[in-house]
């Protein structure tokens, strides 16, 4: 317990601030929803992906919807860790599958906040760590962190796996990467980070960005350190994603490409961003929608600029690899363009340049900035979820 108490005390300001921001978002959502005659609980637990996850938890895999245009939406597109946890909570508590998903999301969001703090504190210090967590909390789509979705669970596993990489805990890093791979397809980003870090540790090659791998260089293997934990961690990392994809291929009878066929039924795939570019271009066919097109271009430019700044600031290479893969998969997917903001949410290292800038301000000024953005985020989240919301 003492081993856990000290890190928890260091993280307490970040976790308390995170909980306060998320509580504000939920209160605003409840008030807004009540004014519109809607249930905030239903919005959080029983819409879009949340319904698919609870159906997997309740009935298992095999459910599909055939649309009039011939598309087939199969629940095999949804990775199994969240439904497994929903089923477990339903079995051992009075919670429904949907409420189990909400409980997992709420707990995982706190674990994610702690993991983000641990990573950033390790690299840049405590103050920047607190700022990074608060910025993650006040993202415009931060309400998703409180929904029965898998983003919070995935971010928690990813952040702690990255922390394990940065501190040389290879078995932990590999195990958490395995679990992240059972949570979302973007688990490949965590696998890539573990593999890059492992290869560097074996070869001794340190590219320029690696100069700030961590402040105390604790990821460098000590003289005489055993190689097998690194090798085993690297071997474990891809087993979650690979295992599920191969199982889907076996179940569909289409081999290793079976999961890609399932995604194609949802009109989802990786096309290098061509479909997204066409989607943005179509916004400029009329004046009102052209404003949305400009906003999308500015948003993408901001994401890319933050990544470039992170490279220039010498972020640890595992963070850059992880963020790069998450960003590429989000921006280059061929469908569900409205989902891209929430698909980018696990890419928390994008926030580090902003966290560094925020940490340089006086505490009172940074508190006003975060407080103002938190209110705006809460209002936007309530508006968004009561409208089209995340598909």
CSV table of C-alpha atoms in Angstrom, one decimal:
chain,number,residue,atom,x,y,z
A,1,UNK,CA,0.0,0.0,0.0
A,2,UNK,CA,2.8,2.4,0.8
A,3,UNK,CA,4.2,1.8,-2.7
A,4,UNK,CA,0.9,3.0,-4.1
A,5,UNK,CA,0.3,5.8,-1.6
A,6,UNK,CA,3.2,8.1,-2.7
A,7,UNK,CA,2.4,8.1,-6.5
A,8,UNK,CA,-1.3,8.6,-5.6
A,9,UNK,CA,-0.4,11.6,-3.5
A,10,UNK,CA,1.6,13.1,-6.3
A,11,UNK,CA,-1.2,12.5,-8.8
A,12,UNK,CA,-3.9,13.8,-6.4
A,13,UNK,CA,-4.1,17.4,-7.8
A,14,UNK,CA,-4.5,16.0,-11.3
A,15,UNK,CA,-7.1,13.4,-10.4
A,16,UNK,CA,-9.1,15.8,-8.3
A,17,UNK,CA,-9.0,18.4,-11.1
A,18,UNK,CA,-10.0,15.8,-13.6
A,19,UNK,CA,-12.9,14.5,-11.5
A,20,UNK,CA,-14.1,18.1,-11.0
A,21,UNK,CA,-14.1,18.8,-14.8
A,22,UNK,CA,-15.9,15.6,-15.6
A,23,UNK,CA,-18.4,16.2,-12.8
A,24,UNK,CA,-19.2,19.6,-14.3
A,25,UNK,CA,-19.7,18.0,-17.7
A,26,UNK,CA,-22.1,15.5,-16.2
A,27,UNK,CA,-24.1,18.1,-14.3
A,28,UNK,CA,-24.5,20.3,-17.4
A,29,UNK,CA,-25.5,17.3,-19.4
A,30,UNK,CA,-28.1,16.3,-16.9
A,31,UNK,CA,-29.6,19.8,-16.8
A,32,UNK,CA,-29.5,20.2,-20.5
A,33,UNK,CA,-31.1,16.8,-21.1
A,34,UNK,CA,-33.8,17.4,-18.6
A,35,UNK,CA,-34.7,20.7,-20.3
A,36,UNK,CA,-35.1,18.8,-23.5
A,37,UNK,CA,-37.1,15.9,-22.0
A,38,UNK,CA,-34.3,13.4,-22.5
A,39,UNK,CA,-32.5,11.1,-20.1
A,40,UNK,CA,-28.8,11.8,-19.5
A,41,UNK,CA,-28.4,8.2,-18.4
A,42,UNK,CA,-29.7,6.9,-21.7
A,43,UNK,CA,-27.5,9.3,-23.6
A,44,UNK,CA,-24.4,7.9,-21.8
A,45,UNK,CA,-25.3,4.2,-21.8
A,46,UNK,CA,-27.7,3.4,-24.6
A,47,UNK,CA,-26.7,5.1,-27.9
A,48,UNK,CA,-24.5,4.2,-30.9
A,49,UNK,CA,-21.5,2.1,-30.0
A,50,UNK,CA,-22.7,1.6,-26.4
A,51,UNK,CA,-25.6,-0.4,-27.7
A,52,UNK,CA,-23.3,-2.6,-29.7
A,53,UNK,CA,-21.0,-3.3,-26.8
A,54,UNK,CA,-23.9,-4.2,-24.4
A,55,UNK,CA,-25.4,-6.5,-27.1
A,56,UNK,CA,-22.0,-8.3,-27.3
A,57,UNK,CA,-21.9,-8.6,-23.5
A,58,UNK,CA,-25.5,-10.0,-23.4
A,59,UNK,CA,-25.7,-12.2,-26.5
A,60,UNK,CA,-22.1,-12.7,-27.6
A,61,UNK,CA,-20.9,-12.3,-31.2
A,62,UNK,CA,-22.9,-13.1,-34.3
A,63,UNK,CA,-25.5,-10.2,-34.4
A,64,UNK,CA,-25.6,-8.1,-37.6
A,65,UNK,CA,-27.8,-5.6,-39.3
A,66,UNK,CA,-28.4,-5.7,-43.1
A,67,UNK,CA,-29.1,-2.3,-44.5
A,68,UNK,CA,-31.2,-1.6,-47.6
A,69,UNK,CA,-28.1,-0.5,-49.5
A,70,UNK,CA,-26.5,-3.9,-49.0
A,71,UNK,CA,-24.1,-2.9,-46.2
A,72,UNK,CA,-23.8,-5.4,-43.3
A,73,UNK,CA,-23.1,-4.0,-39.9
A,74,UNK,CA,-21.7,-6.9,-37.8
A,75,UNK,CA,-20.9,-6.7,-34.1
A,76,UNK,CA,-17.6,-8.5,-34.9
A,77,UNK,CA,-16.3,-5.0,-35.6
A,78,UNK,CA,-16.2,-4.3,-31.8
A,79,UNK,CA,-13.3,-5.6,-29.9
A,80,UNK,CA,-14.1,-7.8,-26.8
A,81,UNK,CA,-12.5,-6.4,-23.7
A,82,UNK,CA,-15.2,-3.8,-22.8
A,83,UNK,CA,-18.0,-6.4,-23.3
A,84,UNK,CA,-16.1,-8.9,-21.2
A,85,UNK,CA,-15.8,-6.4,-18.4
A,86,UNK,CA,-19.5,-5.5,-18.7
A,87,UNK,CA,-20.4,-9.2,-18.5
A,88,UNK,CA,-18.2,-9.6,-15.4
A,89,UNK,CA,-19.7,-6.7,-13.6
A,90,UNK,CA,-23.2,-7.9,-14.5
A,91,UNK,CA,-22.4,-11.3,-13.1
A,92,UNK,CA,-20.9,-10.1,-9.7
A,93,UNK,CA,-23.1,-7.0,-9.1
A,94,UNK,CA,-26.7,-5.9,-9.6
A,95,UNK,CA,-25.6,-3.6,-12.5
A,96,UNK,CA,-27.1,-4.1,-15.9
A,97,UNK,CA,-24.7,-4.6,-18.9
A,98,UNK,CA,-25.2,-0.9,-19.8
A,99,UNK,CA,-24.5,0.3,-16.3
A,100,UNK,CA,-21.5,-2.0,-16.1
A,101,UNK,CA,-20.2,-0.3,-19.2
A,102,UNK,CA,-20.7,3.1,-17.6
A,103,UNK,CA,-18.9,2.0,-14.4
A,104,UNK,CA,-16.0,0.7,-16.4
A,105,UNK,CA,-15.8,3.9,-18.4
A,106,UNK,CA,-15.9,6.1,-15.3
A,107,UNK,CA,-13.2,4.1,-13.5
A,108,UNK,CA,-11.1,3.7,-16.6
A,109,UNK,CA,-11.2,7.5,-17.2
A,110,UNK,CA,-9.7,8.1,-13.8
A,111,UNK,CA,-7.1,5.4,-14.5
A,112,UNK,CA,-6.4,7.1,-17.8
A,113,UNK,CA,-6.0,10.5,-16.1
A,114,UNK,CA,-3.5,8.9,-13.7
A,115,UNK,CA,-1.7,7.2,-16.5
A,116,UNK,CA,-1.4,10.4,-18.5
A,117,UNK,CA,-0.1,12.2,-15.4
A,118,UNK,CA,2.4,9.4,-14.7
A,119,UNK,CA,3.8,9.6,-18.3
A,120,UNK,CA,4.0,13.4,-18.4
A,121,UNK,CA,5.4,13.8,-14.9
A,122,UNK,CA,8.1,11.3,-15.7
A,123,UNK,CA,9.2,13.2,-18.8
A,124,UNK,CA,8.4,16.9,-17.9
A,125,UNK,CA,7.6,17.1,-14.2
A,126,UNK,CA,4.6,17.3,-11.9
A,127,UNK,CA,3.2,20.7,-12.9
A,128,UNK,CA,3.2,19.8,-16.6
A,129,UNK,CA,1.6,16.4,-15.7
A,130,UNK,CA,-1.3,18.2,-13.9
A,131,UNK,CA,-1.8,20.5,-16.9
A,132,UNK,CA,-1.8,17.7,-19.4
A,133,UNK,CA,-4.5,15.8,-17.5
A,134,UNK,CA,-6.7,18.9,-17.2
A,135,UNK,CA,-6.3,19.6,-20.9
A,136,UNK,CA,-7.3,16.0,-21.7
A,137,UNK,CA,-10.4,16.5,-19.4
A,138,UNK,CA,-11.5,19.7,-21.1
A,139,UNK,CA,-11.3,18.4,-24.7
A,140,UNK,CA,-14.5,19.4,-26.6
A,141,UNK,CA,-15.5,15.8,-26.9
A,142,UNK,CA,-14.4,15.0,-23.3
A,143,UNK,CA,-18.0,13.8,-22.5
A,144,UNK,CA,-17.1,10.6,-24.3
A,145,UNK,CA,-14.8,9.8,-21.4
A,146,UNK,CA,-17.9,9.4,-19.3
A,147,UNK,CA,-19.9,7.3,-21.8
A,148,UNK,CA,-20.1,3.5,-22.0
A,149,UNK,CA,-17.6,3.6,-24.8
A,150,UNK,CA,-14.1,2.0,-25.0
A,151,UNK,CA,-12.0,5.2,-25.4
A,152,UNK,CA,-11.4,5.7,-21.7
A,153,UNK,CA,-10.5,2.0,-21.2
A,154,UNK,CA,-8.1,2.1,-24.2
A,155,UNK,CA,-6.5,5.3,-23.1
A,156,UNK,CA,-5.9,4.0,-19.6
A,157,UNK,CA,-4.2,0.8,-21.0
A,158,UNK,CA,-2.2,2.8,-23.5
A,159,UNK,CA,-1.0,5.4,-21.1
A,160,UNK,CA,0.1,2.9,-18.5
A,161,UNK,CA,1.8,0.8,-21.1
A,162,UNK,CA,3.7,3.8,-22.3
A,163,UNK,CA,4.7,4.6,-18.8
A,164,UNK,CA,5.9,1.0,-18.3
A,165,UNK,CA,8.0,1.4,-21.5
A,166,UNK,CA,9.5,4.7,-20.3
A,167,UNK,CA,10.5,3.1,-17.0
A,168,UNK,CA,11.8,-0.2,-18.4
A,169,UNK,CA,9.0,-2.4,-17.1
A,170,UNK,CA,8.8,-4.6,-20.2
A,171,UNK,CA,6.5,-7.4,-19.1
A,172,UNK,CA,4.0,-4.8,-17.8
A,173,UNK,CA,4.3,-2.8,-21.0
A,174,UNK,CA,3.7,-5.9,-23.2
A,175,UNK,CA,0.8,-7.2,-21.1
A,176,UNK,CA,-1.0,-3.8,-21.1
A,177,UNK,CA,-0.4,-3.5,-24.9
A,178,UNK,CA,-2.0,-6.9,-25.3
A,179,UNK,CA,-5.1,-5.7,-23.4
A,180,UNK,CA,-5.1,-2.5,-25.4
A,181,UNK,CA,-5.1,-4.6,-28.5
A,182,UNK,CA,-8.3,-6.4,-27.2
A,183,UNK,CA,-10.0,-3.0,-26.7
A,184,UNK,CA,-9.8,-1.2,-30.0
A,185,UNK,CA,-8.1,-1.7,-33.5
A,186,UNK,CA,-5.9,1.3,-32.7
A,187,UNK,CA,-4.2,-0.9,-30.1
A,188,UNK,CA,-1.7,-1.3,-32.9
A,189,UNK,CA,-0.3,2.1,-31.9
A,190,UNK,CA,0.6,0.7,-28.4
A,191,UNK,CA,2.2,-2.3,-30.0
A,192,UNK,CA,4.3,-0.1,-32.3
A,193,UNK,CA,5.5,2.0,-29.4
A,194,UNK,CA,6.5,-1.1,-27.4
A,195,UNK,CA,8.3,-2.6,-30.4
A,196,UNK,CA,10.2,0.6,-31.3
A,197,UNK,CA,11.3,1.0,-27.7
A,198,UNK,CA,12.3,-2.6,-27.4
A,199,UNK,CA,14.3,-2.5,-30.7
A,200,UNK,CA,16.1,0.6,-29.5
A,201,UNK,CA,17.0,-1.0,-26.2
A,202,UNK,CA,18.4,-4.0,-27.9
A,203,UNK,CA,20.4,-2.2,-30.6
A,204,UNK,CA,21.6,0.7,-28.5
A,205,UNK,CA,20.7,3.0,-31.3
A,206,UNK,CA,19.4,6.4,-30.0
A,207,UNK,CA,18.0,8.8,-32.7
A,208,UNK,CA,18.0,12.5,-32.0
A,209,UNK,CA,14.4,12.5,-30.6
A,210,UNK,CA,15.5,9.8,-28.2
A,211,UNK,CA,17.8,12.3,-26.3
A,212,UNK,CA,14.9,13.0,-24.0
A,213,UNK,CA,13.5,9.5,-23.8
A,214,UNK,CA,13.1,10.2,-20.1
A,215,UNK,CA,14.8,12.8,-18.0
A,216,UNK,CA,16.8,10.3,-16.0
A,217,UNK,CA,17.4,7.8,-18.9
A,218,UNK,CA,15.8,5.1,-16.8
A,219,UNK,CA,14.7,3.2,-19.9
A,220,UNK,CA,18.2,2.4,-20.9
A,221,UNK,CA,19.0,-1.1,-19.8
A,222,UNK,CA,21.4,-1.3,-16.9
A,223,UNK,CA,24.7,-3.1,-17.5
A,224,UNK,CA,24.1,-6.8,-17.2
A,225,UNK,CA,20.3,-6.4,-17.4
A,226,UNK,CA,18.5,-9.5,-18.7
A,227,UNK,CA,17.2,-9.4,-22.2
A,228,UNK,CA,14.4,-11.9,-21.8
A,229,UNK,CA,11.9,-9.5,-20.1
A,230,UNK,CA,12.2,-7.1,-23.1
A,231,UNK,CA,11.9,-9.9,-25.6
A,232,UNK,CA,8.9,-11.4,-23.8
A,233,UNK,CA,7.2,-8.0,-23.4
A,234,UNK,CA,7.6,-7.4,-27.2
A,235,UNK,CA,6.2,-10.9,-27.9
A,236,UNK,CA,3.2,-10.3,-25.7
A,237,UNK,CA,2.3,-6.9,-27.1
A,238,UNK,CA,0.7,-7.9,-30.4
A,239,UNK,CA,-1.1,-11.0,-29.1
A,240,UNK,CA,-4.4,-9.2,-28.2
A,241,UNK,CA,-5.0,-7.5,-31.5
A,242,UNK,CA,-3.7,-10.4,-33.6
A,243,UNK,CA,-5.6,-13.0,-31.6
A,244,UNK,CA,-8.9,-11.2,-32.1
A,245,UNK,CA,-8.4,-10.5,-35.7
A,246,UNK,CA,-7.4,-14.1,-36.4
A,247,UNK,CA,-10.4,-15.3,-34.4
A,248,UNK,CA,-12.7,-13.1,-36.5
A,249,UNK,CA,-11.1,-14.5,-39.7
A,250,UNK,CA,-11.7,-18.0,-38.5
A,251,UNK,CA,-15.3,-17.3,-37.5
A,252,UNK,CA,-16.2,-15.7,-40.8
A,253,UNK,CA,-14.3,-18.3,-42.8
A,254,UNK,CA,-12.3,-15.6,-44.6
A,255,UNK,CA,-8.9,-16.1,-43.1
A,256,UNK,CA,-6.6,-13.4,-42.0
A,257,UNK,CA,-8.6,-10.8,-44.0
A,258,UNK,CA,-11.9,-11.6,-42.4
A,259,UNK,CA,-11.8,-8.6,-40.0
A,260,UNK,CA,-11.1,-6.2,-42.9
A,261,UNK,CA,-14.3,-7.6,-44.6
A,262,UNK,CA,-16.2,-6.9,-41.4
A,263,UNK,CA,-15.0,-3.3,-41.4
A,264,UNK,CA,-15.8,-3.0,-45.1
A,265,UNK,CA,-19.4,-3.9,-44.2
A,266,UNK,CA,-19.4,-0.7,-42.1
A,267,UNK,CA,-17.7,1.2,-45.1
A,268,UNK,CA,-14.7,1.7,-42.9
A,269,UNK,CA,-11.1,1.2,-43.9
A,270,UNK,CA,-7.8,2.9,-44.4
A,271,UNK,CA,-7.5,4.9,-47.6
A,272,UNK,CA,-4.8,7.4,-46.7
A,273,UNK,CA,-7.3,10.1,-46.0
A,274,UNK,CA,-8.7,10.3,-49.6
A,275,UNK,CA,-12.3,10.0,-48.5
A,276,UNK,CA,-11.9,12.5,-45.7
A,277,UNK,CA,-10.3,15.0,-48.1
A,278,UNK,CA,-13.3,14.5,-50.4
A,279,UNK,CA,-15.6,15.0,-47.5
A,280,UNK,CA,-13.9,18.3,-46.6
A,281,UNK,CA,-13.9,19.4,-50.2
A,282,UNK,CA,-17.6,18.9,-50.5
A,283,UNK,CA,-18.1,21.4,-47.7
A,284,UNK,CA,-17.1,24.2,-50.1
A,285,UNK,CA,-20.0,23.7,-52.4
A,286,UNK,CA,-22.1,26.3,-50.5
A,287,UNK,CA,-21.4,29.2,-48.2
A,288,UNK,CA,-22.7,27.9,-44.9
A,289,UNK,CA,-21.0,24.5,-45.2
A,290,UNK,CA,-17.8,26.2,-46.4
A,291,UNK,CA,-17.4,27.5,-42.8
A,292,UNK,CA,-17.4,24.0,-41.6
A,293,UNK,CA,-14.9,23.0,-44.2
A,294,UNK,CA,-12.6,25.8,-43.0
A,295,UNK,CA,-13.0,24.6,-39.5
A,296,UNK,CA,-12.1,21.0,-40.4
A,297,UNK,CA,-9.0,22.2,-42.2
A,298,UNK,CA,-7.9,24.3,-39.3
A,299,UNK,CA,-8.6,21.4,-36.9
A,300,UNK,CA,-6.4,19.0,-38.9
A,301,UNK,CA,-3.7,21.6,-39.3
A,302,UNK,CA,-3.7,22.1,-35.5
A,303,UNK,CA,-3.3,18.4,-34.9
A,304,UNK,CA,-0.4,18.1,-37.4
A,305,UNK,CA,1.2,21.3,-35.9
A,306,UNK,CA,1.0,19.9,-32.4
A,307,UNK,CA,2.7,16.7,-33.5
A,308,UNK,CA,5.5,18.6,-35.3
A,309,UNK,CA,6.0,20.7,-32.2
A,310,UNK,CA,6.2,17.6,-30.1
A,311,UNK,CA,8.9,16.2,-32.4
A,312,UNK,CA,10.8,19.5,-32.1
A,313,UNK,CA,10.5,19.5,-28.3
A,314,UNK,CA,12.1,16.1,-28.2
A,315,UNK,CA,9.2,14.0,-26.9
A,316,UNK,CA,10.3,10.4,-26.2
A,317,UNK,CA,10.2,8.3,-29.3
A,318,UNK,CA,7.7,5.8,-28.0
A,319,UNK,CA,5.2,8.7,-27.4
A,320,UNK,CA,5.8,10.0,-30.9
A,321,UNK,CA,5.3,6.6,-32.5
A,322,UNK,CA,2.2,6.0,-30.5
A,323,UNK,CA,0.7,9.4,-31.3
A,324,UNK,CA,1.7,9.2,-35.0
A,325,UNK,CA,-0.1,5.8,-35.4
A,326,UNK,CA,-3.2,7.0,-33.5
A,327,UNK,CA,-3.4,10.2,-35.6
A,328,UNK,CA,-2.8,8.4,-38.9
A,329,UNK,CA,-5.5,5.8,-38.2
A,330,UNK,CA,-8.0,8.5,-37.1
A,331,UNK,CA,-7.4,10.9,-40.0
A,332,UNK,CA,-7.0,8.3,-42.7
A,333,UNK,CA,-10.0,6.2,-42.0
A,334,UNK,CA,-12.5,6.2,-44.9
A,335,UNK,CA,-15.7,6.6,-43.0
A,336,UNK,CA,-17.5,8.1,-39.9
A,337,UNK,CA,-15.9,11.5,-40.3
A,338,UNK,CA,-17.9,12.9,-37.4
A,339,UNK,CA,-16.1,10.4,-35.1
A,340,UNK,CA,-12.6,11.7,-35.8
A,341,UNK,CA,-12.4,14.0,-32.8
A,342,UNK,CA,-13.2,11.1,-30.4
A,343,UNK,CA,-10.9,8.8,-32.3
A,344,UNK,CA,-8.1,11.3,-31.7
A,345,UNK,CA,-8.8,11.5,-28.0
A,346,UNK,CA,-6.4,8.7,-27.0
A,347,UNK,CA,-3.6,10.7,-28.6
A,348,UNK,CA,-2.9,12.6,-25.4
A,349,UNK,CA,0.8,13.4,-26.2
A,350,UNK,CA,-0.6,15.9,-28.8
A,351,UNK,CA,-1.5,18.0,-25.7
A,352,UNK,CA,2.0,18.2,-24.3
A,353,UNK,CA,3.1,21.4,-26.1
A,354,UNK,CA,-0.1,23.0,-24.8
A,355,UNK,CA,0.6,21.6,-21.3
A,356,UNK,CA,4.1,23.0,-21.3
A,357,UNK,CA,2.8,26.4,-22.3
A,358,UNK,CA,0.0,26.3,-19.7
A,359,UNK,CA,2.5,25.2,-17.0
A,360,UNK,CA,4.5,28.4,-17.6
A,361,UNK,CA,1.6,30.6,-16.6
A,362,UNK,CA,0.9,31.7,-13.1
A,363,UNK,CA,-1.3,29.2,-11.2
A,364,UNK,CA,-4.1,31.7,-11.0
A,365,UNK,CA,-4.1,32.5,-14.7
A,366,UNK,CA,-3.8,28.8,-15.7
A,367,UNK,CA,-6.8,28.1,-13.4
A,368,UNK,CA,-8.9,30.7,-15.1
A,369,UNK,CA,-7.9,29.3,-18.5
A,370,UNK,CA,-8.8,25.7,-17.6
A,371,UNK,CA,-11.9,26.8,-15.8
A,372,UNK,CA,-13.2,28.8,-18.8
A,373,UNK,CA,-12.4,26.0,-21.2
A,374,UNK,CA,-14.0,23.4,-18.9
A,375,UNK,CA,-17.3,25.4,-18.9
A,376,UNK,CA,-17.2,25.7,-22.7
A,377,UNK,CA,-16.4,22.0,-23.0
A,378,UNK,CA,-19.3,21.0,-20.7
A,379,UNK,CA,-21.8,23.1,-22.6
A,380,UNK,CA,-20.6,21.8,-26.0
A,381,UNK,CA,-20.6,18.2,-24.7
A,382,UNK,CA,-24.2,18.5,-23.6
A,383,UNK,CA,-25.2,20.2,-26.9
A,384,UNK,CA,-23.4,17.5,-28.9
A,385,UNK,CA,-24.7,14.5,-27.0
A,386,UNK,CA,-28.3,15.8,-27.2
A,387,UNK,CA,-27.9,16.3,-30.9
A,388,UNK,CA,-26.0,14.2,-33.4
A,389,UNK,CA,-23.4,13.1,-31.0
A,390,UNK,CA,-20.7,10.6,-31.7
A,391,UNK,CA,-21.7,8.0,-34.3
